[in-house]
Every structure is written in structure tokens, then in C-alpha cells.
Coordinates of C-alpha atoms in Angstrom, one line a residue:
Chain A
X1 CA 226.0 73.2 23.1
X2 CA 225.1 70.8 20.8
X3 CA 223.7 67.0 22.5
X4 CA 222.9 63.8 21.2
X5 CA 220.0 61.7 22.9
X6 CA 219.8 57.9 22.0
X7 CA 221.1 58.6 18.5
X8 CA 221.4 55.7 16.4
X9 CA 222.2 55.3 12.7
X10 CA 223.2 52.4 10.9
X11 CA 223.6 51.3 7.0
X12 CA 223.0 48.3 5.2
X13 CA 225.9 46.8 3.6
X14 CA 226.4 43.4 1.5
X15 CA 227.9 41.5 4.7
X16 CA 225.3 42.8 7.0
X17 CA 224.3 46.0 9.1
X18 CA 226.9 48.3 10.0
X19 CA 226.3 50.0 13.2
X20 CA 227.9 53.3 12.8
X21 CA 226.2 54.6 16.1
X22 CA 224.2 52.8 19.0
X23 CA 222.0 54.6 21.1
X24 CA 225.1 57.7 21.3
X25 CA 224.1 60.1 24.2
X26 CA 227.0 62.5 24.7
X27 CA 227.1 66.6 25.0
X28 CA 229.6 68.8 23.0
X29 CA 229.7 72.1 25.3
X30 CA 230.3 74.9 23.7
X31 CA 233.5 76.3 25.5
X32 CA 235.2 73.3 23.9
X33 CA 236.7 72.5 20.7
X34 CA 236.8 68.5 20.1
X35 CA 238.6 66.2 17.9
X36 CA 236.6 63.0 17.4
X37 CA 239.0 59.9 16.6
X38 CA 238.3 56.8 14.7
X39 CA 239.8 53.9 12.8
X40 CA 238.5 54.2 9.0
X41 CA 235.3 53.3 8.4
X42 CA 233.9 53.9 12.0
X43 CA 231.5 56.4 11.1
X44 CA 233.5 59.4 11.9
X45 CA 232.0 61.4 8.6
X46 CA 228.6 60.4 9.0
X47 CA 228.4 61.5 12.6
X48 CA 229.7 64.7 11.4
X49 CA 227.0 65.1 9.3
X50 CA 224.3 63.8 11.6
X51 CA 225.7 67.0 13.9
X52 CA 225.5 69.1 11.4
X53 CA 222.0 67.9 10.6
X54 CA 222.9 67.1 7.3
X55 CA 221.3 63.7 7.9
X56 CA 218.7 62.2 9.9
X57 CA 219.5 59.4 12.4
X58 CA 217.5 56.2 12.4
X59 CA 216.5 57.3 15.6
X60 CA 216.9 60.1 18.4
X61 CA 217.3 63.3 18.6
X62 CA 219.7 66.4 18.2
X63 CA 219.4 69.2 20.4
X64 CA 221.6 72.3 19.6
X65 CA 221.6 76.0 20.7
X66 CA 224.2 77.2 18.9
X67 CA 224.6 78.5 15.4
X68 CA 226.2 75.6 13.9
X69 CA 227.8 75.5 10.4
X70 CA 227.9 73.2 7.8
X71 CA 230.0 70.3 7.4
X72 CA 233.0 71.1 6.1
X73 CA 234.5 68.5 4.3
X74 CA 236.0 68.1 1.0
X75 CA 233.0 68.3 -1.1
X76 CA 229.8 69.0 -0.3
X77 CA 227.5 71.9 -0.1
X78 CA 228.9 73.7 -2.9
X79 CA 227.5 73.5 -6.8
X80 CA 230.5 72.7 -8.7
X81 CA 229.1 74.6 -12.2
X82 CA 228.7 77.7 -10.3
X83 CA 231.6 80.0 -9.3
X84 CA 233.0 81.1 -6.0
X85 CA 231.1 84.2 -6.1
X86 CA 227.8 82.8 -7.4
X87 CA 228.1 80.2 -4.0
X88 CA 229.6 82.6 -1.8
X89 CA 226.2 84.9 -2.4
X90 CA 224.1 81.9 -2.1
X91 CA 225.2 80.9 1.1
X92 CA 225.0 84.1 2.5
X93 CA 221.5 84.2 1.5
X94 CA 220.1 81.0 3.3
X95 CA 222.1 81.7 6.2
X96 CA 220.9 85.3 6.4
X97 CA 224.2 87.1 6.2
X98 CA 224.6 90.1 3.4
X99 CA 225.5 88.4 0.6
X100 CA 228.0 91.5 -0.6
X101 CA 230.0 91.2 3.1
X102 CA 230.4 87.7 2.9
X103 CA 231.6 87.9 -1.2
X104 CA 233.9 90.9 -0.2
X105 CA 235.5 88.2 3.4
X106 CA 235.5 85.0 1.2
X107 CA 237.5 87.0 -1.9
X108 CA 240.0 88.5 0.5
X109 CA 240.3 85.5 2.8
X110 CA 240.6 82.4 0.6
X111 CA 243.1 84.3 -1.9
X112 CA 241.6 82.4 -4.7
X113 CA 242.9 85.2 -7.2
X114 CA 241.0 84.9 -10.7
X115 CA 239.4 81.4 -9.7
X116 CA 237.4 83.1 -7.7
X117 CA 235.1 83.9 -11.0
X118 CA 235.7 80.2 -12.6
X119 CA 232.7 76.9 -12.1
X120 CA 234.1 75.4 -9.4
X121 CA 234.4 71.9 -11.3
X122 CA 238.0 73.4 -11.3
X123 CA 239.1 73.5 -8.3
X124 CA 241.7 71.3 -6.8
X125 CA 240.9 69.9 -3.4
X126 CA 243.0 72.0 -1.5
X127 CA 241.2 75.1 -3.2
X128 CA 237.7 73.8 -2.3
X129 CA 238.7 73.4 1.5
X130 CA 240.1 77.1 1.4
X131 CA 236.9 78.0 0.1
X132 CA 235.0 76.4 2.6
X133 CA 236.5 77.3 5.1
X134 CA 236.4 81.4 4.6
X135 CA 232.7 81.5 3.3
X136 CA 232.0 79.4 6.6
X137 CA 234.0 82.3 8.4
X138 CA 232.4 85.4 7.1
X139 CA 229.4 83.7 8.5
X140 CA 230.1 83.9 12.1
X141 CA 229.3 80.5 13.3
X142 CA 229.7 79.5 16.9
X143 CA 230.7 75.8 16.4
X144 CA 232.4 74.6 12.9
X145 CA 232.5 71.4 12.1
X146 CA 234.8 70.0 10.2
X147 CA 235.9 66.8 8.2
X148 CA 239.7 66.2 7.7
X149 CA 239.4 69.4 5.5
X150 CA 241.9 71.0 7.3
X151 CA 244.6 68.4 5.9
X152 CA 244.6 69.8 2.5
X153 CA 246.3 73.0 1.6
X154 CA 249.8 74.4 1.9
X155 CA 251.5 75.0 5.6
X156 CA 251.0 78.8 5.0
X157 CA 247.5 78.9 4.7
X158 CA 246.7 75.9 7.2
X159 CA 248.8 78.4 9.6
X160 CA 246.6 81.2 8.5
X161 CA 243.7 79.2 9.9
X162 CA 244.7 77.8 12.7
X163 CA 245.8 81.9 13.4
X164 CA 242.3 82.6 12.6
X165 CA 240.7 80.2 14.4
X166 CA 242.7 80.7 17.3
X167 CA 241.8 84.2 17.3
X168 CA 237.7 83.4 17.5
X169 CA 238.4 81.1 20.1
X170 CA 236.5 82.9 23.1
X171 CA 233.6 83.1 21.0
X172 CA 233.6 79.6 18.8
X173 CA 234.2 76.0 19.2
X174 CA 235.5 73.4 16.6
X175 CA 234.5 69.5 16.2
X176 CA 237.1 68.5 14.3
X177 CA 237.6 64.8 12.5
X178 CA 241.1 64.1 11.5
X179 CA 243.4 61.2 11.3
X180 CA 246.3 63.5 12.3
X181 CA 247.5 64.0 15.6
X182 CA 249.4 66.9 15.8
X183 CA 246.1 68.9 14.0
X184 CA 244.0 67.9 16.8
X185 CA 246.3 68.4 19.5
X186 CA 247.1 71.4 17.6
X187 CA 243.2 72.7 17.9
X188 CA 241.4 71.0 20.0
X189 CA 241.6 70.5 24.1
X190 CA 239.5 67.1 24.2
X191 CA 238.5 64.5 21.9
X192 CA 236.4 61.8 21.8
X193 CA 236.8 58.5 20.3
X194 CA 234.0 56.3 18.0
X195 CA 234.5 52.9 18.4
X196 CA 232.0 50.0 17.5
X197 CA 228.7 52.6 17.2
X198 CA 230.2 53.8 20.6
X199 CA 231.5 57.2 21.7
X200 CA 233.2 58.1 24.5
X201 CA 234.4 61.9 25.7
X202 CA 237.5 62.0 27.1
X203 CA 238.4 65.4 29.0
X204 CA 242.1 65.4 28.2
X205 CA 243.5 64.7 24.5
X206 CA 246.6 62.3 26.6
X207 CA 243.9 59.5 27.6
X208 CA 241.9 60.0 24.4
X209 CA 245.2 59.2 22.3
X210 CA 246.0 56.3 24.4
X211 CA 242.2 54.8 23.9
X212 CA 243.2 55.4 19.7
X213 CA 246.9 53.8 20.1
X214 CA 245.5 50.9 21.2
X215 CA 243.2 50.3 19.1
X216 CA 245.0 51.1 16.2
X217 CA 247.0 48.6 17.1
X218 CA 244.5 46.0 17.9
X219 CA 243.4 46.4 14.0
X220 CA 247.2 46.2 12.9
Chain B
X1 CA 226.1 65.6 32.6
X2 CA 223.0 64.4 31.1
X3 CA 219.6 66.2 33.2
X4 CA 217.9 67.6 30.1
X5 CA 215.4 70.4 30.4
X6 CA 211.6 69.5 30.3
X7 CA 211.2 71.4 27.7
X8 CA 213.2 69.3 24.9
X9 CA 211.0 66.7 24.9
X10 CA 208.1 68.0 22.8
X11 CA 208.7 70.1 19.7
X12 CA 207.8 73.6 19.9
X13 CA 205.1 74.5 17.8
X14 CA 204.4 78.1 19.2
X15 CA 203.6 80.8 16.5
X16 CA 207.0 82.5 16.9
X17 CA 209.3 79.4 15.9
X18 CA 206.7 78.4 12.9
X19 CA 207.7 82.3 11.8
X20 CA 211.1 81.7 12.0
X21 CA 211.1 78.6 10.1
X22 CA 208.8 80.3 7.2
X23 CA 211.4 83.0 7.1
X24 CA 214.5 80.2 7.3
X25 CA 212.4 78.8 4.5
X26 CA 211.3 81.4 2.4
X27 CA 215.0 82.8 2.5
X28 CA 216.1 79.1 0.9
X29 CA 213.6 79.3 -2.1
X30 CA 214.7 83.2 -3.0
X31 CA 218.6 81.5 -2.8
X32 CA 217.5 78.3 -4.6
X33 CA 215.8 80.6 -7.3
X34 CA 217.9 83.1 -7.4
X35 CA 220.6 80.5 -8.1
X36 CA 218.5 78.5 -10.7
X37 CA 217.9 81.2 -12.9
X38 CA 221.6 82.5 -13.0
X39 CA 222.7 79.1 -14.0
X40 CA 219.8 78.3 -16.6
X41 CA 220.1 81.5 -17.9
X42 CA 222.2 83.8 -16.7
X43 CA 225.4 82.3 -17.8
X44 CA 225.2 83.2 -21.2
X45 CA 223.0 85.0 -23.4
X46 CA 221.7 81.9 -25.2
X47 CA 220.1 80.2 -22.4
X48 CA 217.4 82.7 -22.1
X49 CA 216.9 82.3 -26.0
X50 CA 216.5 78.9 -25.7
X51 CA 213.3 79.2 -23.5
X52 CA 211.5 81.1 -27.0
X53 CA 213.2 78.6 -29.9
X54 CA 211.0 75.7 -29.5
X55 CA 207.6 77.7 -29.2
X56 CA 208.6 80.2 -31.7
X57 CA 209.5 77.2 -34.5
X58 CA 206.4 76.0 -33.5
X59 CA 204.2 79.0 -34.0
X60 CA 206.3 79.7 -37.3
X61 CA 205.1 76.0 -38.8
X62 CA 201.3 76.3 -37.9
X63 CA 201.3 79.6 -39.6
X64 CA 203.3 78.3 -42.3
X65 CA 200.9 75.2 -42.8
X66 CA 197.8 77.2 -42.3
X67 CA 199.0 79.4 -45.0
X68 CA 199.5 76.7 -47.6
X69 CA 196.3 75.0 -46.3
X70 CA 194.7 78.5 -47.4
X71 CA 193.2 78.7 -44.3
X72 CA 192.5 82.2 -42.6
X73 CA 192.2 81.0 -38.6
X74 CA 191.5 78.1 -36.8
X75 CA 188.2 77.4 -35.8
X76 CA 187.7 81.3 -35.4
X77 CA 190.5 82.1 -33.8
X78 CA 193.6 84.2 -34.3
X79 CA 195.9 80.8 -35.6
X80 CA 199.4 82.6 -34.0
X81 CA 197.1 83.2 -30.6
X82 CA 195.6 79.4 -30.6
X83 CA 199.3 77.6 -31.4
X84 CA 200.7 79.7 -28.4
X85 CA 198.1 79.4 -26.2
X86 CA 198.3 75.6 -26.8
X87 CA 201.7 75.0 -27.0
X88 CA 203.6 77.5 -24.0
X89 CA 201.2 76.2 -21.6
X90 CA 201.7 72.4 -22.6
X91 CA 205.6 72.8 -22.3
X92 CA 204.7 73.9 -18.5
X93 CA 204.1 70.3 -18.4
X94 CA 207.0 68.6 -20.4
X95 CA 209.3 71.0 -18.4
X96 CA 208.4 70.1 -15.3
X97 CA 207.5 66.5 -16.2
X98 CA 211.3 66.3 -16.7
X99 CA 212.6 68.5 -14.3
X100 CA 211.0 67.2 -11.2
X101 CA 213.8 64.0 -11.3
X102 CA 216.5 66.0 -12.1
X103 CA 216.2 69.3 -9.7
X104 CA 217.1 66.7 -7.2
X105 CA 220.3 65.1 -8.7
X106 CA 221.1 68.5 -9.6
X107 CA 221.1 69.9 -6.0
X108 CA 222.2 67.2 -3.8
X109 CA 225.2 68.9 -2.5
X110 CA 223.3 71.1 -1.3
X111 CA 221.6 69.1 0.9
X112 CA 224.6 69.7 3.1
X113 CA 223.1 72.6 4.5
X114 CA 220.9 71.8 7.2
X115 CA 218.5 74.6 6.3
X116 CA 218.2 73.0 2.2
X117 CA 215.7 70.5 2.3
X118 CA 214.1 68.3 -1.0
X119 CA 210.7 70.2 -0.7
X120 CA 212.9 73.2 -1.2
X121 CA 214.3 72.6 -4.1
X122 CA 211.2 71.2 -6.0
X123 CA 209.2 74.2 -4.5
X124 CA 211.6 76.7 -6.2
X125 CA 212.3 74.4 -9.4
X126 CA 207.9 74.7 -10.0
X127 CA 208.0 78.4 -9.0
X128 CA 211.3 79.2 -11.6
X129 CA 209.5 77.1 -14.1
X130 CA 206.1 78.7 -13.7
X131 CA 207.4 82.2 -13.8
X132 CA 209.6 81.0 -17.4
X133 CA 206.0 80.2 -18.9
X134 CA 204.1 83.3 -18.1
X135 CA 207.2 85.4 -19.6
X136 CA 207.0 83.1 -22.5
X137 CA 203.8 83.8 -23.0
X138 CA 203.6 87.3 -22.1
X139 CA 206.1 88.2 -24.5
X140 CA 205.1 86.0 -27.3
X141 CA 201.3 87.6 -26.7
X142 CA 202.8 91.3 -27.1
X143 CA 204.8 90.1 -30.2
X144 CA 202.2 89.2 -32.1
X145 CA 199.8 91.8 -30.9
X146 CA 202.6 93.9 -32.3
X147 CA 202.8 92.2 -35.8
X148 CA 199.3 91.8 -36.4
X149 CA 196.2 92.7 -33.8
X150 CA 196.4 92.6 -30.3
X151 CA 194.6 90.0 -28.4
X152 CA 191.3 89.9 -26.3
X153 CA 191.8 88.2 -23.4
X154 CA 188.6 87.0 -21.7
X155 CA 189.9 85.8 -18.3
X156 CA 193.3 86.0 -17.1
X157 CA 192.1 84.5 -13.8
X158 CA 191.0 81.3 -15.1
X159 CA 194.1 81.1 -17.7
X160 CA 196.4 81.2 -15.2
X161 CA 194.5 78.6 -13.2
X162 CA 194.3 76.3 -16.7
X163 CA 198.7 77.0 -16.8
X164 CA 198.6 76.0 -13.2
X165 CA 196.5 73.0 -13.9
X166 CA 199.0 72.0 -16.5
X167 CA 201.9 72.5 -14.3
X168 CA 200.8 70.8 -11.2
X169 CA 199.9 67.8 -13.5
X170 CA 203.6 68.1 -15.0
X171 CA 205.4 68.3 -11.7
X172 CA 203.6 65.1 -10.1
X173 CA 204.0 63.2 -13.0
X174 CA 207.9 64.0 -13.2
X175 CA 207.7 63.4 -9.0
X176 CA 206.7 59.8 -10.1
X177 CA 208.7 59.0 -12.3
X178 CA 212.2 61.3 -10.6
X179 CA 211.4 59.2 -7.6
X180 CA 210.8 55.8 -8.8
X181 CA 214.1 56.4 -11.4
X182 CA 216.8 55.4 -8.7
X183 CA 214.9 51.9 -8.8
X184 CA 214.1 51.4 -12.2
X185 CA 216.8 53.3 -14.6
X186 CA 215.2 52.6 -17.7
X187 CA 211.8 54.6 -16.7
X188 CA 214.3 57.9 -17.1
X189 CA 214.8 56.8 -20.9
X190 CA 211.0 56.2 -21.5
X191 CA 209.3 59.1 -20.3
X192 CA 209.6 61.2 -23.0
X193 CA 208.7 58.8 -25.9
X194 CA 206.4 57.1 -24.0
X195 CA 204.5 60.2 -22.6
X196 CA 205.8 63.1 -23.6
X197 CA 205.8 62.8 -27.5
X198 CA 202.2 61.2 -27.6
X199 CA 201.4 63.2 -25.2
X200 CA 202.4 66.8 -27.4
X201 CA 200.1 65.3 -30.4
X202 CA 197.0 64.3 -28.7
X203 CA 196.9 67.2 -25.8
X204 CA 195.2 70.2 -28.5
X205 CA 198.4 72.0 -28.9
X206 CA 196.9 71.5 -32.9
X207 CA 193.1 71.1 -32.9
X208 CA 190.4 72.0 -30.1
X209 CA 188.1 69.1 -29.2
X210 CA 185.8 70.9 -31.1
X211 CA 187.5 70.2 -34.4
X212 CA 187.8 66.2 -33.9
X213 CA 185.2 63.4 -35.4
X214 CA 182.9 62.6 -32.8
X215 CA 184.0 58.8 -32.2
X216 CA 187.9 60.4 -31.8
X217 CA 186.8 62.7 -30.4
X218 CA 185.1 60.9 -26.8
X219 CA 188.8 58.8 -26.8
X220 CA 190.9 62.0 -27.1
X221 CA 188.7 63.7 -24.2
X222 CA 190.0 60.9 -21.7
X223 CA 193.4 63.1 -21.5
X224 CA 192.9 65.2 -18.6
X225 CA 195.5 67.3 -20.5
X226 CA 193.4 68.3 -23.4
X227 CA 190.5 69.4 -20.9
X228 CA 193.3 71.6 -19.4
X229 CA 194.8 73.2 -22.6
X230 CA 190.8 74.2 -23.6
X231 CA 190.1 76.1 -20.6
X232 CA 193.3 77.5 -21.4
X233 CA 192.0 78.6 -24.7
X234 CA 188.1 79.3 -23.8
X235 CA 190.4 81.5 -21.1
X236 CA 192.0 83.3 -23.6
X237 CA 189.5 83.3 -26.4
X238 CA 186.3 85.8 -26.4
X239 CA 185.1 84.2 -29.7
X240 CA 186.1 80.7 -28.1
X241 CA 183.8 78.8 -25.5
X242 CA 185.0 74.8 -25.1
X243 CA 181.8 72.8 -24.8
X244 CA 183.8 69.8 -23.7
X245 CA 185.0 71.0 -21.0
X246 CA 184.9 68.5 -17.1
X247 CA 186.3 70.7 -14.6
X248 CA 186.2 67.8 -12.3
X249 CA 188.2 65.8 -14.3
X250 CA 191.0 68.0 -14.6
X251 CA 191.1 69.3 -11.7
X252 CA 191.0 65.7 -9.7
X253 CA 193.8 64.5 -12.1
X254 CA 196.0 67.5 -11.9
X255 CA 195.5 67.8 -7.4
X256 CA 195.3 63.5 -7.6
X257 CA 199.0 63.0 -9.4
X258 CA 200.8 66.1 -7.7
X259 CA 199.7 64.7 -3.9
X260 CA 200.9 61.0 -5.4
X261 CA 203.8 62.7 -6.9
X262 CA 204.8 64.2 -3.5
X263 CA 204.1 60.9 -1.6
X264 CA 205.8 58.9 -3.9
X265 CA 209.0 61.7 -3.4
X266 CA 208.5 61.4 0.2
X267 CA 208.8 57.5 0.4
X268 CA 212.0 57.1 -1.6
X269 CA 213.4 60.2 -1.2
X270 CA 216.0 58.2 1.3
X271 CA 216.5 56.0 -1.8
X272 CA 217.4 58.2 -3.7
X273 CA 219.8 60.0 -1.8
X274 CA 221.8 56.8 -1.1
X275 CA 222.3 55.6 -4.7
X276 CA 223.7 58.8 -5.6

């Protein structure tokens, strides 16, 4: 389970402070996979990254229990003028994992061919996600969280995830950020929505969607 | 929903989670190493030949000019021995003087992993660049002693504590200036004339202290880094005892800017990481 207690985070931008979230207190349990829903520029990213502990809130405090991964996001994480291989090994290493088990997964999983031995300055978007996405699976993670990365990619191999995914899903859970609905109704079986530094669980994805709809159109 | 258990509240601090983090920790550094060297230079041949070109020119041109200065040695000593005990040592301190700014740019996305922290990366870019020097100098040592006569080292303890002066010095220096950069571009531009190359003439790479006129002399001794490069040399040297030596000095200078260096890192290190 991963839980936020009085989490706050905000930025400084040229028309004032921007409250991305206000004194959040919300629990993720584990059996769950969640799609958190935004308008742009709510904050969805950074409090993907705050879960992930890739950034410190301004104040409060994470408590997790789980063996979390990374976010995975477009970029991020990866050193672009080393190859696949070079990253797949160094991930494996500072998660713990043997680096030749999670080289031999990522190489079969992510069919990146012979690009799997070029920098990865190379890669096109969609061939970073795939990337991320099977070096974070030959880790065995029990949440994954992940940002709008599952967008990118052809239908066969978004299919071949959501398989694979759907096949770990006794033992893992997914926080998911996307702007599109069938990929969350798709995945997840609740979703919460970020609104004005606030976020609010809601246990089934109908309510959730009808919170969004309106305020998408409130901002149209 | 929301009744937490007691025990959230305070951090644990009992010895089996501090283990666990060293390990975490220790696991990061081997990565982050492992991964420095292999792009440095593992990716092609060159890269590791790059580390010897600048000390070996240099060696080659203060044989050279001792040659057409008809002179035998320097001061007594071996003139190959003296340029590279000066010289490998004092690029300890350029390298890492320019390093410490970069490692950081260089690494950000890998700050993406919770486990990656700053401290990590610097930690491993000091221990990759202190482990460079020593082979530098270990193999430049045995190629010479190979060529002409083999050396007599006095005191490997106390050289390696005159290289680690020199690189502590280097890192907090280059912490200064990495961290203030975000803030004020231009210092990035200015370091290396402004420090660096005066820096490379006055620090004894080419003379001891011994070999100065006394008034220059008592200027050129308030560089902490010419105290460090002769207790390199009265280190390495039998037949070579620095009288000029302040311990205290050095030693304050070196421990004084590595401890700013790190504070100054860990003030703006947010900075930093927002501007990108």
C-alpha cells in the first residue's frame, strides 16, 4: 500500500504559486490498480513522481510497503548515450536483480531487435516506453506506476501489455495517469481525480468519469 | 480508512534498516561506477588513452627542456619521477574541479530512481576519478622504471594521503562552483582560466618551493595546493625532504572547501534540479 499523509507540493510560477497538491491524505491499497484523472496542468506527473519518490514534497510524508517501481514515463531514468543493454544491467544492479536475467527478459520482451545495442539518443518515443516498460517487468515490482506511457506504441504491443499485465494481476497493482478513457477503464478498477491540489478516490471508474466530464467541461 | 500505525510516526533508525540502506547504497555507487567507467572509457579504445596523453606530453616536454637546459635532474631528483609526481596528482584536482558540476547534469535522469540520490553520484564520480589517478600513476611509475631505473618510494601511505589532499580540494572547489553555476552561468566559463590555468603554473607541477627566490617564494607558499603537491613529492622522494611543508594548512584547506563544497551542493541542489 502506498499512503500519502498531509502531502503538499507546490511551484512557483511567473503569475503566482501553483498548488499542485494541498495537504493530500489518501491510501492506494495494494489489491487495486488506479487511474488518476486530471485536466492538463493539474499536477498529475508530478504526483506520479512524488509516489514514486522521485521528488520530495514541500511537506508530509510517503509511507509505502510495497516494492514500488519507477516512474514510467516517457523519459526519465534512462541515460540516453548508453544502450539498452548498458541500462538494462544498470538497473538491475541498483534494484538488486541479476543483471544477466533482467538483460536476457528486457531483449526478449521489448523486441527491440538490433537497437537493443545502439545509445538510446535513438530511440523513438514509442521505443523508449517499450523499453521501460519490460526492464520495469523483469524486475518484479508489486505496484508500477506509470505516466501516459502506455499511449505510445503500436496496438500489438500495447495488447501485449495489457496481456501481461493482466496476467500479474493477483500479485501487482498499477497507478496509471492517462488522458484516455478506454486505457483506464481498460486497466484499472478505480480512479481518482486531482483537482485544484485536491484528490479524491472514487471506488468505481462510473462516478470518477462523471467528476472528469464535468469538469472538463467546466474548462471548455 | 485513515488509523495509521504508531509506528510511522518516527523514522526507524534500528541497526537493521541503516544496513539495508548501506547495502541499497553501496549497490548504487558499484552501478553508478560501473556505468561511468563504461561510458568514459569503455566505449572505445581511445577514451582510456586519453586519460595518459596529457601527462605523457607533459613528462615528454620537461624531459625535452631539461635536456636542452643540459640539466641531469631536478633538484636531485629523477626529472621523469618529479614531472609525474607533480603533474598526475594535480590533474586529480583539475578533473574533479570540473567534474563535480557536470556529474550532476550528466545524471539527472537518473534521479528518477528513488534509490539514485546526488550524494551518490558525486560519491562515485570522486571514487572513479581517484582510482583513474592512481592507474595513471601506477603505470606511468612502472614505465619509466622500465626505461631507465626504478623508483624509491619512501611512503606510499602519506602519498596517497597528499593525492587525496589534492582531490578532496578539487571536488569541493568544483561543488562550489557546479552548484552556484545554475545561478551564475558565466562562473562555468571562468573556472578554468581563472583557476585552473594559473593554478597548473604556480602549484610545483615545475619547480619545488625549494627551487624559488625567497621573496616568491613566501607568495607562492599561500597555495594550499603547492603544500599538497610537496608532500606528494617528499612522499615519493627518498633523496627529497620539503622544508616548507604546513600540514595544517593543507589539510584545513582541503577538509574546509570539500565540507563548503558539500553545503553549498546541499543548499541549491533544489536549484539546480529545477533549471534543468
Amino acid at each position: 500500500m502506498i499512503r500519502l499523509e498531509n502531502v503538499s507540493k507546490s511551484y512557483r510560477t511567473n503569475s503566482g504559486t501553483n498548488h499542485v497538491l494541498r495537504n493530500v491524505n489518501i491510501e492506494f491499497p495494494d489489491s487495486r490498480s488506479i487511474g488518476i484523472l486530471g485536466l492538463n496542468g493539474t499536477g498529475k506527473s508530478t504526483l506520479i513522481r512524488i509516489l514514486g519518490k522521485a521528488e520530495q514534497p514541500d511537506s508530509g510524508r510517503i509511507f509505502c510497503d510495497t516494492r514500488v517501481s519507477w516512474p514510467l514515463g516517457y523519459s526519465g531514468g534512462f541515460q540516453n548515450n548508453l544502450t539498452a543493454r548498458e541500462n538494462c544491467k544498470f538497473v538491475a544492479r541498483i534494484y538488486g536483480e541479476s543483471p544477466k536475467y533482467v538483460e536476457e527478459f528486457t531483449c526478449e520482451f521489448a523486441e527491440l531487435g538490433e537497437y537493443f545495442d545502439m545509445p538510446m539518443r535513438f530511440y523513438s518515443a514509442g521505443m523508449r516506453a517499450r523499453f521501460a516498460f519490460a526492464v520495469s517487468f523483469a524486475c518484479n515490482f508489486e505496484c508500477y506506476l506509470v505516466d501516459e506511457a502506455l499511449e505510445t506504441g503500436d496496438a500489438r504491443y500495447k495488447e501485449k501489455f495489457r496481456l501481461a499485465f493482466e496476467e500479474r494481476r493477483n500479485g501487482c497493482s498499477v497507478i496509471l495517469v492517462s488522458h484516455n478513457e478506454s486505457t483506464i477503464r481498460r486497466t484499472c478498477d478505480s480512479a481518482a481525480v486531482l483537482e485544484n491540489g485536491e484528490l479524491t478516490l472514487y471506488d468505481n471508474l462510473k462516478e470518477a468519469f462523471q467528476v472528469y466530464k464535468f469538469l472538463q467541461s467546466r474548462a471548455a | 480508512m485513515f488509523n495509521l500505525p504508531e509506528s510511522v510516526d518516527k523514522p526507524d533508525f534500528s541497526l537493521g534498516n541503516i544496513l539495508t540502506g548501506l547495502k541499497v547504497q553501496s549497490r548504487v555507487i558499484y552501478a553508478l561506477i560501473l556505468r561511468d567507467a563504461q561510458t568514459r572509457y569503455g566505449r572505445h579504445q581511445l577514451g582510456f588513452l586519453w586519460l595518459f596523453i596529457e601527462p605523457l606530453f607533459f613528462v615528454l616536454m620537461f624531459i625535452l627542456f631539461k635536456v636542452y637546459m643540459r640539466e641531469k635532474d631536478t633538484g636531485g631528483m629523477h626529472s621523469a619521477y618529479f614531472m609525474t609526481s607533480g603533474l598526475v596528482p594535480f590533474l586529480l584536482f583539475r578533473q574533479l574541479m570540473q567534474n563535480m558540476g557536470k556529474c550532476i547534469d550528466n545524471s539527472r535522469q537518473l534521479l528518477a530512481f528513488p534509490q539514485v540520490t546526488t550524494f551518490d553520484v558525486l560519491l562515485a564520480t570522486i571514487i572513479i576519478e581517484f582510482a583513474a589517478t592512481l592507474f595513471v600513476f601506477v603505470s606511468l611509475v612502472v614505465g619509466i622504471s622500465l626505461l631507465d631505473v626504478p623508483p624509491n618510494i619512501e611512503d606510499p601511505l602519506m602519498l596517497l594521503i597528499g593525492i587525496f589532499l589534492l582531490g578532496i580540494t578539487g571536488a569541493g572547489v568544483g561543488l562550489i562552483f557546479g552548484s552556484l553555476s545554475p545561478l551564475y552561468p558565466s562562473l562555468k566559463t571562468i573556472t578554468n582560466p581563472l583557476l585552473g590555468r594559473p593554478l597548473f603554473i604556480t602549484s610545483g607541477i615545475f619547480f619545488s618551493a625549494e627551487m624559488l627566490p625567497a621573496g616568491l617564494r613566501e607568495y607562492a607558499l599561500y597555495n594550499p595546493l603547492l603544500h599538497m603537491v610537496e608532500i606528494v613529492r617528499s612522499a615519493f622522494f627518498i633523496e627529497f625532504e620539503s622544508r616548507y611543508i604546513d600540514w595544517h594548512y593543507a589539510c584545513l584547506f582541503a577538509l574546509g572547501l570539500f565540507l563548503c563544497g558539500l553545503l553549498c551542493h546541499q543548499v541549491f541542489r533544489n536549484e539546480v534540479m529545477k533549471r534543468g
